[in-house]
Amino acid sequence: MASPARVDLDGTPIKAMTICMIGAGGFIGSHLCEKLMAETPHKVLAVDVYNDKIKHLLEPNTLPWADRIQFHRINIKHDSRLEGLIKMADLVLSVLFMQSVAISVMRSMERSDLIAVDCSKRTDTINLAAICTPADYNTRPLDTIYSNFIDALPVVKYCSENNKRLIHFSTCEIYGKTIASFLPKDHPLRQDPDFYVLKEDASPCIFGPIEKQRWSYACAKQLIERLVYAEGAENGLEFTIVRPFNWIGPRMDFIPGVDGPSEGVPRVLACFSNNLLRGEPLKLVDGGISQRTFVYIKDAIEAVMLMIENPARANGQIFNVGNPNNEVTVKQLAEMMTEVYSKVSGEPIIEVPTVDVSSKEFYGEGYDDSDKRIPDMTIINKQLGWNPKTSLWDLLESTLTYQHRTYAEAIKQAIAKPVAS
Ligand code: NAD
Ligand code: UDP
């Protein structure tokens, strides 16, 4: 329940605020809405084209927070109501991200009337909306660039013009490849953290050539970060930029053929979950040698809450949010997920649990990869005292328990269905 005695990190009571959250119906947005409703007195103006992942917070009307959350079904690409919502906010949270499955829905919305509900009083803005699945970056570069740069422009502009604080979601992908990846394989400097740990205020952004269209996302995200930063420097915009490092947990993406298109390619957690649920080998792209650090969504949401409620410490900052202790290669992730899934589902491990595929076969032309992503935690530690808590094993155990409970039956039925001839 909301507590009236909430104080910030400096002991000052926190005033209730209205937050305009753009992309609130997605993975991160849904967890953030849940936390804001359960533990704070803040109001949320939830903007998205979808609300499936927050339906449990919107219905029924008897929920204790029913008067604190409003859903606005708006495509921010072209909807004049966006500025009105931002004007009503104390904080704007921009969590925009657009996967190909969402693009098709938005295209159909462009031809139909959009539904919106009424909203009221003062608000802040969080923008979470964007396209963010690697399978889209190289195959739908135009949608990727439009969604992550062009569509985010009005959000930044309205915040700046109306003096609204903005928390903008960027990505760890804007670091691109590590400096170490360009050194010879046996070079001793490859082991030196200065050559691979990613620091907000020191690391360069290293992308591949233009024909490697994978980098269209990183490049668009980098430019919008630079714009937000410049609005801060030249026009006094109060902003915080968040760089998520592979946040994972329940409700991430979709399971192809169940709650997303059969041919869709979600991010790795959902790809591997789908394989495990179907009893198929997990596909290791180019041998699964790339390394990632995974952080549990619930830990990461704690960091965002600290940013929301501590503006004096968060404004003007760019924060890495990840778990440097949870580093694995994609191959190790596949092995761990296989073991954890067998434990939580009671299903035996199949004889050949993984299979190698080329990136061209899996993602198509123009794919490239980040080799390694370890976040430096100095800034977030100093400003907000935040540290992630959950180990990779534990976060996979709770996430795969959710995946099994949510999807195993639907998959069984889909597999049992006779194929139409
Ligand atoms: P998500 O796809 O689950 O959620 C994004 C939401 O934005 C979706 O519900 C989508 O419908 C909405 N959206 C997109 N375009 C829109 C538009 N034009 N109008 C209205 N709504 C729109 O993605 P997520 O994982 O929750 O990511 C949120 C943000 O965090 C994105 O900016 C993404 O780039 C960033 N990010 C996330 C991760 C991660 O680990 N999950 C990693 C790096 C960056
Ligand atoms: N990957 C894989 N098999 C899959 C899906 C992804 O080997 O079925 C790899 C992908 O090539 C990348 C890593 O897993 O190296 C993480 O991919 P994800 O889609 O989660 O996004 P990224 O971390 O690259 O932004």
GROMACS .gro file of C-alpha atoms and ligand atoms in nm:
model
  490
    1MET     CA    1   0.000   0.000   0.000
    2ALA     CA    2   0.107   0.358  -0.060
    3SER     CA    3   0.286   0.503   0.241
    4PRO     CA    4   0.239   0.873   0.325
    5ALA     CA    5   0.582   0.884   0.493
    6ARG     CA    6   0.804   0.824   0.189
    7VAL     CA    7   1.131   1.016   0.206
    8ASP     CA    8   1.406   1.057  -0.052
    9LEU     CA    9   1.773   0.963  -0.005
   10ASP     CA   10   1.833   1.294   0.174
   11GLY     CA   11   1.546   1.244   0.418
   12THR     CA   12   1.310   1.495   0.250
   13PRO     CA   13   0.943   1.386   0.225
   14ILE     CA   14   0.849   1.290  -0.132
   15LYS     CA   15   0.548   1.474  -0.279
   16ALA     CA   16   0.297   1.277  -0.484
   17MET     CA   17   0.355   1.341  -0.856
   18THR     CA   18   0.186   1.270  -1.185
   19ILE     CA   19   0.401   1.072  -1.426
   20CYS     CA   20   0.336   1.057  -1.800
   21MET     CA   21   0.485   0.718  -1.896
   22ILE     CA   22   0.528   0.668  -2.270
   23GLY     CA   23   0.564   0.298  -2.356
   24ALA     CA   24   0.394   0.203  -2.026
   25GLY     CA   25   0.239  -0.110  -2.179
   26GLY     CA   26   0.575  -0.277  -2.251
   27PHE     CA   27   0.802  -0.503  -2.046
   28ILE     CA   28   0.978  -0.234  -1.839
   29GLY     CA   29   0.673  -0.004  -1.829
   30SER     CA   30   0.451  -0.278  -1.687
   31HIS     CA   31   0.690  -0.351  -1.399
   32LEU     CA   32   0.732   0.018  -1.327
   33CYS     CA   33   0.354   0.077  -1.324
   34GLU     CA   34   0.313  -0.220  -1.088
   35LYS     CA   35   0.572  -0.081  -0.846
   36LEU     CA   36   0.435   0.275  -0.860
   37MET     CA   37   0.081   0.154  -0.791
   38ALA     CA   38   0.172  -0.087  -0.510
   39GLU     CA   39   0.424   0.123  -0.320
   40THR     CA   40   0.379   0.494  -0.392
   41PRO     CA   41   0.107   0.760  -0.402
   42HIS     CA   42   0.209   0.876  -0.755
   43LYS     CA   43  -0.032   0.891  -1.047
   44VAL     CA   44   0.048   0.743  -1.388
   45LEU     CA   45  -0.078   0.857  -1.726
   46ALA     CA   46   0.010   0.537  -1.914
   47VAL     CA   47   0.061   0.595  -2.288
   48ASP     CA   48   0.098   0.304  -2.531
   49VAL     CA   49  -0.066   0.135  -2.826
   50TYR     CA   50  -0.100  -0.182  -2.616
   51ASN     CA   51  -0.219  -0.248  -2.262
   52ASP     CA   52  -0.215  -0.631  -2.237
   53LYS     CA   53   0.080  -0.628  -1.994
   54ILE     CA   54  -0.083  -0.375  -1.759
   55LYS     CA   55  -0.444  -0.495  -1.786
   56HIS     CA   56  -0.420  -0.644  -1.437
   57LEU     CA   57  -0.352  -0.292  -1.304
   58LEU     CA   58  -0.637  -0.127  -1.497
   59GLU     CA   59  -0.919  -0.371  -1.424
   60PRO     CA   60  -1.136  -0.405  -1.227
   61ASN     CA   61  -1.231  -0.056  -1.111
   62THR     CA   62  -1.224  -0.166  -0.748
   63LEU     CA   63  -0.841  -0.194  -0.735
   64PRO     CA   64  -0.702   0.029  -0.456
   65TRP     CA   65  -0.512   0.241  -0.711
   66ALA     CA   66  -0.795   0.266  -0.967
   67ASP     CA   67  -0.796   0.648  -0.951
   68ARG     CA   68  -0.415   0.671  -0.987
   69ILE     CA   69  -0.363   0.508  -1.327
   70GLN     CA   70  -0.516   0.600  -1.661
   71PHE     CA   71  -0.444   0.428  -1.988
   72HIS     CA   72  -0.424   0.637  -2.305
   73ARG     CA   73  -0.415   0.433  -2.625
   74ILE     CA   74  -0.204   0.670  -2.830
   75ASN     CA   75   0.045   0.622  -3.112
   76ILE     CA   76   0.294   0.899  -3.034
   77LYS     CA   77   0.397   0.915  -3.401
   78HIS     CA   78   0.114   1.152  -3.478
   79ASP     CA   79  -0.122   1.235  -3.199
   80SER     CA   80  -0.182   1.589  -3.082
   81ARG     CA   81  -0.297   1.462  -2.741
   82LEU     CA   82   0.063   1.380  -2.645
   83GLU     CA   83   0.156   1.741  -2.569
   84GLY     CA   84  -0.155   1.782  -2.353
   85LEU     CA   85  -0.058   1.479  -2.145
   86ILE     CA   86   0.299   1.600  -2.104
   87LYS     CA   87   0.171   1.939  -1.991
   88MET     CA   88  -0.028   1.767  -1.716
   89ALA     CA   89   0.281   1.580  -1.586
   90ASP     CA   90   0.550   1.653  -1.327
   91LEU     CA   91   0.774   1.390  -1.486
   92VAL     CA   92   0.780   1.234  -1.832
   93LEU     CA   93   0.916   0.879  -1.855
   94SER     CA   94   0.999   0.769  -2.207
   95VAL     CA   95   1.022   0.388  -2.238
   96LEU     CA   96   0.947   0.369  -2.610
   97PHE     CA   97   1.063   0.063  -2.804
   98MET     CA   98   0.911  -0.084  -3.115
   99GLN     CA   99   0.925  -0.448  -3.217
  100SER     CA  100   0.803  -0.562  -3.556
  101VAL     CA  101   0.493  -0.714  -3.398
  102ALA     CA  102   0.402  -0.370  -3.262
  103ILE     CA  103   0.476  -0.200  -3.591
  104SER     CA  104   0.206  -0.400  -3.769
  105VAL     CA  105  -0.049  -0.309  -3.501
  106MET     CA  106   0.048   0.059  -3.525
  107ARG     CA  107   0.017   0.051  -3.902
  108SER     CA  108  -0.336  -0.082  -3.866
  109MET     CA  109  -0.404   0.190  -3.604
  110GLU     CA  110  -0.292   0.453  -3.851
  111ARG     CA  111  -0.598   0.358  -4.054
  112SER     CA  112  -0.841   0.358  -3.764
  113ASP     CA  113  -0.960   0.587  -3.488
  114LEU     CA  114  -0.751   0.582  -3.171
  115ILE     CA  115  -0.914   0.542  -2.834
  116ALA     CA  116  -0.817   0.761  -2.540
  117VAL     CA  117  -0.948   0.823  -2.194
  118ASP     CA  118  -0.968   1.152  -2.014
  119CYS     CA  119  -0.686   1.261  -1.781
  120SER     CA  120  -0.625   1.536  -1.527
  121LYS     CA  121  -0.394   1.766  -1.324
  122ARG     CA  122  -0.014   1.803  -1.318
  123THR     CA  123   0.231   1.537  -1.453
  124ASP     CA  124   0.623   1.426  -1.505
  125THR     CA  125   0.734   1.229  -1.830
  126ILE     CA  126   0.900   0.892  -1.877
  127ASN     CA  127   0.957   0.776  -2.235
  128LEU     CA  128   0.999   0.401  -2.279
  129ALA     CA  129   0.859   0.364  -2.629
  130ALA     CA  130   1.095   0.247  -2.911
  131ILE     CA  131   1.189  -0.049  -3.141
  132CYS     CA  132   1.440  -0.266  -2.953
  133THR     CA  133   1.482  -0.619  -3.092
  134PRO     CA  134   1.803  -0.693  -3.284
  135ALA     CA  135   1.602  -0.888  -3.543
  136ASP     CA  136   1.438  -0.557  -3.641
  137TYR     CA  137   1.752  -0.342  -3.645
  138ASN     CA  138   1.900  -0.498  -3.957
  139THR     CA  139   1.579  -0.606  -4.133
  140ARG     CA  140   1.365  -0.295  -4.060
  141PRO     CA  141   1.624  -0.019  -4.024
  142LEU     CA  142   1.385   0.256  -4.135
  143ASP     CA  143   1.123   0.168  -3.873
  144THR     CA  144   1.405   0.135  -3.619
  145ILE     CA  145   1.546   0.480  -3.693
  146TYR     CA  146   1.204   0.646  -3.707
  147SER     CA  147   1.085   0.484  -3.387
  148ASN     CA  148   1.397   0.550  -3.184
  149PHE     CA  149   1.485   0.895  -3.313
  150ILE     CA  150   1.215   1.075  -3.513
  151ASP     CA  151   0.921   0.962  -3.296
  152ALA     CA  152   1.106   1.051  -2.976
  153LEU     CA  153   1.175   1.409  -3.095
  154PRO     CA  154   0.835   1.560  -2.999
  155VAL     CA  155   0.864   1.409  -2.649
  156VAL     CA  156   1.195   1.587  -2.592
  157LYS     CA  157   1.065   1.908  -2.750
  158TYR     CA  158   0.744   1.918  -2.543
  159CYS     CA  159   0.937   1.850  -2.221
  160SER     CA  160   1.185   2.124  -2.298
  161GLU     CA  161   0.921   2.381  -2.401
  162ASN     CA  162   0.696   2.307  -2.103
  163ASN     CA  163   0.976   2.275  -1.843
  164LYS     CA  164   0.894   1.913  -1.765
  165ARG     CA  165   1.149   1.676  -1.621
  166LEU     CA  166   1.229   1.385  -1.857
  167ILE     CA  167   1.362   1.036  -1.779
  168HIS     CA  168   1.463   0.897  -2.117
  169PHE     CA  169   1.535   0.528  -2.179
  170SER     CA  170   1.838   0.474  -2.398
  171THR     CA  171   2.039   0.150  -2.420
  172CYS     CA  172   2.374  -0.009  -2.336
  173GLU     CA  173   2.392  -0.084  -2.707
  174ILE     CA  174   2.504   0.274  -2.770
  175TYR     CA  175   2.852   0.165  -2.651
  176GLY     CA  176   2.863  -0.073  -2.949
  177LYS     CA  177   3.175  -0.291  -2.947
  178THR     CA  178   3.451  -0.280  -2.684
  179ILE     CA  179   3.795  -0.136  -2.756
  180ALA     CA  180   3.936  -0.478  -2.658
  181SER     CA  181   3.750  -0.647  -2.944
  182PHE     CA  182   3.980  -0.474  -3.193
  183LEU     CA  183   4.297  -0.609  -3.030
  184PRO     CA  184   4.459  -0.938  -3.144
  185LYS     CA  185   4.302  -1.241  -2.970
  186ASP     CA  186   4.602  -1.305  -2.739
  187HIS     CA  187   4.683  -0.938  -2.665
  188PRO     CA  188   4.735  -0.885  -2.286
  189LEU     CA  189   4.534  -0.558  -2.290
  190ARG     CA  190   4.220  -0.760  -2.370
  191GLN     CA  191   4.225  -0.853  -1.999
  192ASP     CA  192   4.254  -0.489  -1.887
  193PRO     CA  193   3.913  -0.354  -1.767
  194ASP     CA  194   3.999  -0.012  -1.914
  195PHE     CA  195   3.960  -0.180  -2.253
  196TYR     CA  196   3.619  -0.336  -2.197
  197VAL     CA  197   3.427  -0.198  -1.893
  198LEU     CA  198   3.169   0.054  -2.021
  199LYS     CA  199   3.171   0.394  -1.848
  200GLU     CA  200   2.902   0.655  -1.905
  201ASP     CA  201   3.142   0.953  -1.910
  202ALA     CA  202   3.451   0.794  -2.065
  203SER     CA  203   3.383   0.507  -2.306
  204PRO     CA  204   3.355   0.576  -2.679
  205CYS     CA  205   3.058   0.456  -2.887
  206ILE     CA  206   3.201   0.212  -3.145
  207PHE     CA  207   2.970   0.092  -3.422
  208GLY     CA  208   3.035  -0.112  -3.736
  209PRO     CA  209   3.007   0.012  -4.096
  210ILE     CA  210   2.678   0.149  -4.234
  211GLU     CA  211   2.608  -0.171  -4.430
  212LYS     CA  212   2.593  -0.351  -4.094
  213GLN     CA  213   2.243  -0.218  -4.032
  214ARG     CA  214   2.234  -0.373  -3.684
  215TRP     CA  215   2.382  -0.043  -3.566
  216SER     CA  216   2.087   0.165  -3.690
  217TYR     CA  217   1.927   0.126  -3.345
  218ALA     CA  218   2.239   0.219  -3.148
  219CYS     CA  219   2.303   0.515  -3.374
  220ALA     CA  220   1.945   0.648  -3.347
  221LYS     CA  221   1.954   0.603  -2.969
  222GLN     CA  222   2.288   0.781  -2.950
  223LEU     CA  223   2.160   1.080  -3.145
  224ILE     CA  224   1.849   1.118  -2.928
  225GLU     CA  225   2.071   1.097  -2.617
  226ARG     CA  226   2.284   1.377  -2.760
  227LEU     CA  227   1.970   1.580  -2.828
  228VAL     CA  228   1.840   1.534  -2.472
  229TYR     CA  229   2.182   1.626  -2.336
  230ALA     CA  230   2.202   1.935  -2.559
  231GLU     CA  231   1.852   2.046  -2.451
  232GLY     CA  232   1.982   2.022  -2.095
  233ALA     CA  233   2.296   2.221  -2.173
  234GLU     CA  234   2.139   2.491  -2.392
  235ASN     CA  235   1.779   2.517  -2.272
  236GLY     CA  236   1.795   2.389  -1.914
  237LEU     CA  237   1.591   2.068  -1.970
  238GLU     CA  238   1.593   1.859  -1.651
  239PHE     CA  239   1.675   1.510  -1.772
  240THR     CA  240   1.803   1.168  -1.672
  241ILE     CA  241   1.919   0.912  -1.930
  242VAL     CA  242   1.896   0.541  -1.846
  243ARG     CA  243   2.112   0.282  -2.024
  244PRO     CA  244   1.964  -0.064  -1.951
  245PHE     CA  245   2.206  -0.358  -1.973
  246ASN     CA  246   1.993  -0.663  -2.066
  247TRP     CA  247   1.711  -0.636  -1.811
  248ILE     CA  248   1.520  -0.964  -1.806
  249GLY     CA  249   1.221  -1.116  -1.627
  250PRO     CA  250   0.854  -1.207  -1.663
  251ARG     CA  251   0.652  -1.039  -1.941
  252MET     CA  252   0.958  -0.975  -2.160
  253ASP     CA  253   0.868  -0.972  -2.531
  254PHE     CA  254   0.649  -1.257  -2.658
  255ILE     CA  255   0.649  -1.627  -2.735
  256PRO     CA  256   0.632  -1.674  -3.115
  257GLY     CA  257   0.307  -1.840  -3.223
  258VAL     CA  258   0.142  -1.785  -2.881
  259ASP     CA  259   0.126  -1.413  -2.805
  260GLY     CA  260   0.329  -1.291  -3.103
  261PRO     CA  261   0.379  -1.385  -3.468
  262SER     CA  262   0.519  -1.736  -3.538
  263GLU     CA  263   0.795  -1.589  -3.755
  264GLY     CA  264   0.881  -1.312  -3.499
  265VAL     CA  265   1.227  -1.306  -3.337
  266PRO     CA  266   1.219  -1.163  -2.983
  267ARG     CA  267   1.521  -1.103  -2.758
  268VAL     CA  268   1.731  -1.394  -2.635
  269LEU     CA  269   1.534  -1.469  -2.314
  270ALA     CA  270   1.212  -1.521  -2.510
  271CYS     CA  271   1.388  -1.707  -2.797
  272PHE     CA  272   1.544  -1.956  -2.555
  273SER     CA  273   1.222  -1.983  -2.349
  274ASN     CA  274   1.032  -2.064  -2.668
  275ASN     CA  275   1.283  -2.339  -2.759
  276LEU     CA  276   1.266  -2.486  -2.408
  277LEU     CA  277   0.885  -2.480  -2.397
  278ARG     CA  278   0.873  -2.661  -2.732
  279GLY     CA  279   1.145  -2.912  -2.639
  280GLU     CA  280   1.369  -2.788  -2.924
  281PRO     CA  281   1.745  -2.717  -2.917
  282LEU     CA  282   1.841  -2.359  -2.831
  283LYS     CA  283   1.996  -2.176  -3.128
  284LEU     CA  284   2.341  -2.028  -3.066
  285VAL     CA  285   2.404  -1.745  -3.308
  286ASP     CA  286   2.762  -1.763  -3.443
  287GLY     CA  287   2.850  -2.013  -3.168
  288GLY     CA  288   2.709  -1.809  -2.875
  289ILE     CA  289   3.047  -1.656  -2.792
  290SER     CA  290   2.920  -1.302  -2.729
  291GLN     CA  291   2.906  -1.203  -2.364
  292ARG     CA  292   2.625  -1.026  -2.179
  293THR     CA  293   2.549  -0.925  -1.820
  294PHE     CA  294   2.186  -0.986  -1.721
  295VAL     CA  295   2.003  -0.799  -1.447
  296TYR     CA  296   1.669  -0.895  -1.291
  297ILE     CA  297   1.391  -0.656  -1.388
  298LYS     CA  298   1.285  -0.612  -1.023
  299ASP     CA  299   1.638  -0.497  -0.923
  300ALA     CA  300   1.651  -0.258  -1.220
  301ILE     CA  301   1.309  -0.110  -1.136
  302GLU     CA  302   1.445  -0.019  -0.790
  303ALA     CA  303   1.709   0.191  -0.967
  304VAL     CA  304   1.444   0.372  -1.176
  305MET     CA  305   1.237   0.439  -0.863
  306LEU     CA  306   1.541   0.605  -0.703
  307MET     CA  307   1.579   0.825  -1.013
  308ILE     CA  308   1.210   0.920  -1.007
  309GLU     CA  309   1.210   1.013  -0.639
  310ASN     CA  310   1.555   1.176  -0.617
  311PRO     CA  311   1.558   1.440  -0.893
  312ALA     CA  312   1.835   1.643  -0.729
  313ARG     CA  313   2.066   1.341  -0.749
  314ALA     CA  314   1.946   1.210  -1.085
  315ASN     CA  315   1.905   1.524  -1.300
  316GLY     CA  316   2.173   1.578  -1.563
  317GLN     CA  317   2.301   1.222  -1.518
  318ILE     CA  318   2.340   0.926  -1.753
  319PHE     CA  319   2.314   0.597  -1.563
  320ASN     CA  320   2.425   0.246  -1.658
  321VAL     CA  321   2.177   0.003  -1.500
  322GLY     CA  322   2.301  -0.354  -1.507
  323ASN     CA  323   2.457  -0.632  -1.302
  324PRO     CA  324   2.832  -0.668  -1.368
  325ASN     CA  325   2.838  -0.986  -1.156
  326ASN     CA  326   2.601  -1.175  -1.387
  327GLU     CA  327   2.827  -1.207  -1.692
  328VAL     CA  328   2.800  -1.514  -1.917
  329THR     CA  329   2.855  -1.604  -2.279
  330VAL     CA  330   2.531  -1.668  -2.470
  331LYS     CA  331   2.632  -2.036  -2.477
  332GLN     CA  332   2.662  -2.041  -2.097
  333LEU     CA  333   2.324  -1.867  -2.072
  334ALA     CA  334   2.172  -2.140  -2.291
  335GLU     CA  335   2.323  -2.412  -2.070
  336MET     CA  336   2.202  -2.248  -1.750
  337MET     CA  337   1.852  -2.186  -1.886
  338THR     CA  338   1.832  -2.550  -1.997
  339GLU     CA  339   1.925  -2.670  -1.649
  340VAL     CA  340   1.693  -2.426  -1.468
  341TYR     CA  341   1.400  -2.501  -1.700
  342SER     CA  342   1.435  -2.873  -1.642
  343LYS     CA  343   1.429  -2.808  -1.266
  344VAL     CA  344   1.120  -2.583  -1.267
  345SER     CA  345   0.918  -2.777  -1.528
  346GLY     CA  346   1.018  -3.133  -1.437
  347GLU     CA  347   1.087  -3.196  -1.811
  348PRO     CA  348   1.402  -3.394  -1.896
  349ILE     CA  349   1.686  -3.220  -2.082
  350ILE     CA  350   1.681  -3.316  -2.452
  351GLU     CA  351   1.970  -3.512  -2.601
  352VAL     CA  352   2.109  -3.223  -2.811
  353PRO     CA  353   2.022  -2.910  -2.609
  354THR     CA  354   2.191  -2.649  -2.835
  355VAL     CA  355   2.260  -2.607  -3.203
  356ASP     CA  356   2.481  -2.351  -3.385
  357VAL     CA  357   2.331  -2.118  -3.647
  358SER     CA  358   2.494  -1.843  -3.850
  359SER     CA  359   2.382  -1.486  -3.780
  360LYS     CA  360   2.293  -1.448  -4.149
  361GLU     CA  361   2.061  -1.746  -4.130
  362PHE     CA  362   1.907  -1.634  -3.798
  363TYR     CA  363   1.884  -1.255  -3.837
  364GLY     CA  364   1.949  -1.198  -4.209
  365GLU     CA  365   2.189  -0.967  -4.390
  366GLY     CA  366   2.350  -0.677  -4.200
  367TYR     CA  367   2.363  -0.835  -3.851
  368ASP     CA  368   2.660  -0.757  -3.628
  369ASP     CA  369   2.704  -0.802  -3.253
  370SER     CA  370   2.826  -0.636  -2.934
  371ASP     CA  371   3.106  -0.860  -2.806
  372LYS     CA  372   3.087  -0.785  -2.431
  373ARG     CA  373   2.884  -0.558  -2.204
  374ILE     CA  374   3.004  -0.493  -1.851
  375PRO     CA  375   2.855  -0.179  -1.694
  376ASP     CA  376   3.070   0.045  -1.479
  377MET     CA  377   2.863   0.112  -1.165
  378THR     CA  378   3.054   0.406  -1.016
  379ILE     CA  379   2.806   0.682  -1.107
  380ILE     CA  380   2.484   0.507  -1.006
  381ASN     CA  381   2.650   0.393  -0.684
  382LYS     CA  382   2.768   0.741  -0.594
  383GLN     CA  383   2.449   0.927  -0.689
  384LEU     CA  384   2.180   0.679  -0.584
  385GLY     CA  385   2.359   0.412  -0.375
  386TRP     CA  386   2.200   0.145  -0.598
  387ASN     CA  387   2.335  -0.208  -0.638
  388PRO     CA  388   2.172  -0.510  -0.806
  389LYS     CA  389   2.102  -0.808  -0.578
  390THR     CA  390   1.977  -1.108  -0.775
  391SER     CA  391   2.209  -1.377  -0.911
  392LEU     CA  392   2.164  -1.506  -1.265
  393TRP     CA  393   2.053  -1.847  -1.141
  394ASP     CA  394   1.788  -1.697  -0.911
  395LEU     CA  395   1.650  -1.458  -1.171
  396LEU     CA  396   1.630  -1.738  -1.428
  397GLU     CA  397   1.454  -1.961  -1.178
  398SER     CA  398   1.176  -1.710  -1.111
  399THR     CA  399   1.151  -1.602  -1.476
  400LEU     CA  400   1.138  -1.956  -1.618
  401THR     CA  401   0.883  -2.057  -1.354
  402TYR     CA  402   0.668  -1.771  -1.487
  403GLN     CA  403   0.730  -1.874  -1.852
  404HIS     CA  404   0.637  -2.235  -1.777
  405ARG     CA  405   0.318  -2.141  -1.586
  406THR     CA  406   0.213  -1.887  -1.847
  407TYR     CA  407   0.291  -2.070  -2.170
  408ALA     CA  408   0.343  -2.447  -2.130
  409GLU     CA  409  -0.024  -2.536  -2.177
  410ALA     CA  410  -0.072  -2.302  -2.476
  411ILE     CA  411   0.237  -2.447  -2.644
  412LYS     CA  412   0.116  -2.805  -2.586
  413GLN     CA  413  -0.215  -2.715  -2.752
  414ALA     CA  414  -0.043  -2.538  -3.042
  415ILE     CA  415   0.181  -2.840  -3.102
  416ALA     CA  416  -0.115  -3.080  -3.084
  417LYS     CA  417  -0.319  -2.881  -3.342
  418PRO     CA  418  -0.324  -3.053  -3.682
  419VAL     CA  419  -0.150  -2.844  -3.951
  420ALA     CA  420  -0.400  -2.716  -4.211
  421SER     CA  421  -0.329  -2.870  -4.553
  422NAD     P1  422   0.896  -0.312  -2.490
  422NAD     O1  423   0.893  -0.331  -2.637
  422NAD     O2  424   0.850  -0.423  -2.406
  422NAD     O3  425   0.813  -0.181  -2.451
  422NAD     C1  426   0.809  -0.061  -2.530
  422NAD     C2  427   0.667  -0.013  -2.544
  422NAD     O4  428   0.668   0.107  -2.626
  422NAD     C3  429   0.576  -0.115  -2.615
  422NAD     O5  430   0.468  -0.151  -2.532
  422NAD     C4  431   0.531  -0.041  -2.741
  422NAD     O6  432   0.397  -0.071  -2.778
  422NAD     C5  433   0.548   0.107  -2.700
  422NAD     N1  434   0.559   0.193  -2.817
  422NAD     C6  435   0.651   0.187  -2.915
  422NAD     N2  436   0.630   0.281  -3.007
  422NAD     C7  437   0.519   0.349  -2.967
  422NAD     C8  438   0.446   0.457  -3.022
  422NAD     N3  439   0.480   0.513  -3.139
  422NAD     N4  440   0.339   0.504  -2.954
  422NAD     C9  441   0.302   0.448  -2.836
  422NAD     N5  442   0.367   0.344  -2.780
  422NAD    C10  443   0.475   0.295  -2.845
  422NAD     O7  444   1.047  -0.272  -2.452
  422NAD     P2  445   1.120  -0.264  -2.310
  422NAD     O8  446   1.212  -0.378  -2.296
  422NAD     O9  447   1.020  -0.237  -2.205
  422NAD    O10  448   1.214  -0.136  -2.333
  422NAD    C11  449   1.177  -0.006  -2.292
  422NAD    C12  450   1.289   0.093  -2.321
  422NAD    O11  451   1.411   0.049  -2.264
  422NAD    C13  452   1.318   0.118  -2.470
  422NAD    O12  453   1.350   0.252  -2.490
  422NAD    C14  454   1.438   0.032  -2.498
  422NAD    O13  455   1.514   0.080  -2.606
  422NAD    C15  456   1.512   0.041  -2.365
  422NAD     N6  457   1.598  -0.077  -2.344
  422NAD    C16  458   1.553  -0.191  -2.283
  422NAD    C17  459   1.640  -0.297  -2.262
  422NAD    C18  460   1.600  -0.421  -2.187
  422NAD    O14  461   1.689  -0.489  -2.140
  422NAD     N7  462   1.474  -0.453  -2.173
  422NAD    C19  463   1.772  -0.290  -2.306
  422NAD    C20  464   1.814  -0.175  -2.370
  422NAD    C21  465   1.727  -0.068  -2.387
  423UDP     N1  466   2.104  -1.492  -2.952
  423UDP     C1  467   2.125  -1.629  -2.975
  423UDP     N2  468   2.015  -1.707  -2.998
  423UDP     C2  469   1.888  -1.661  -2.998
  423UDP     C3  470   1.868  -1.521  -2.973
  423UDP     C4  471   1.980  -1.441  -2.950
  423UDP     O1  472   2.239  -1.677  -2.976
  423UDP     O2  473   1.794  -1.741  -3.017
  423UDP     C5  474   2.223  -1.405  -2.920
  423UDP     C6  475   2.239  -1.278  -3.003
  423UDP     O3  476   2.309  -1.303  -3.123
  423UDP     C7  477   2.318  -1.190  -2.908
  423UDP     C8  478   2.266  -1.230  -2.770
  423UDP     O4  479   2.205  -1.359  -2.787
  423UDP     O5  480   2.455  -1.223  -2.916
  423UDP     C9  481   2.167  -1.135  -2.706
  423UDP     O6  482   2.063  -1.110  -2.795
  423UDP     P1  483   1.935  -1.021  -2.762
  423UDP     O7  484   1.838  -1.042  -2.873
  423UDP     O8  485   1.882  -1.046  -2.627
  423UDP     O9  486   1.981  -0.868  -2.770
  423UDP     P2  487   2.118  -0.786  -2.746
  423UDP    O10  488   2.173  -0.821  -2.612
  423UDP    O11  489   2.213  -0.824  -2.857
  423UDP    O12  490   2.074  -0.645  -2.754
   0.00000   0.00000   0.00000
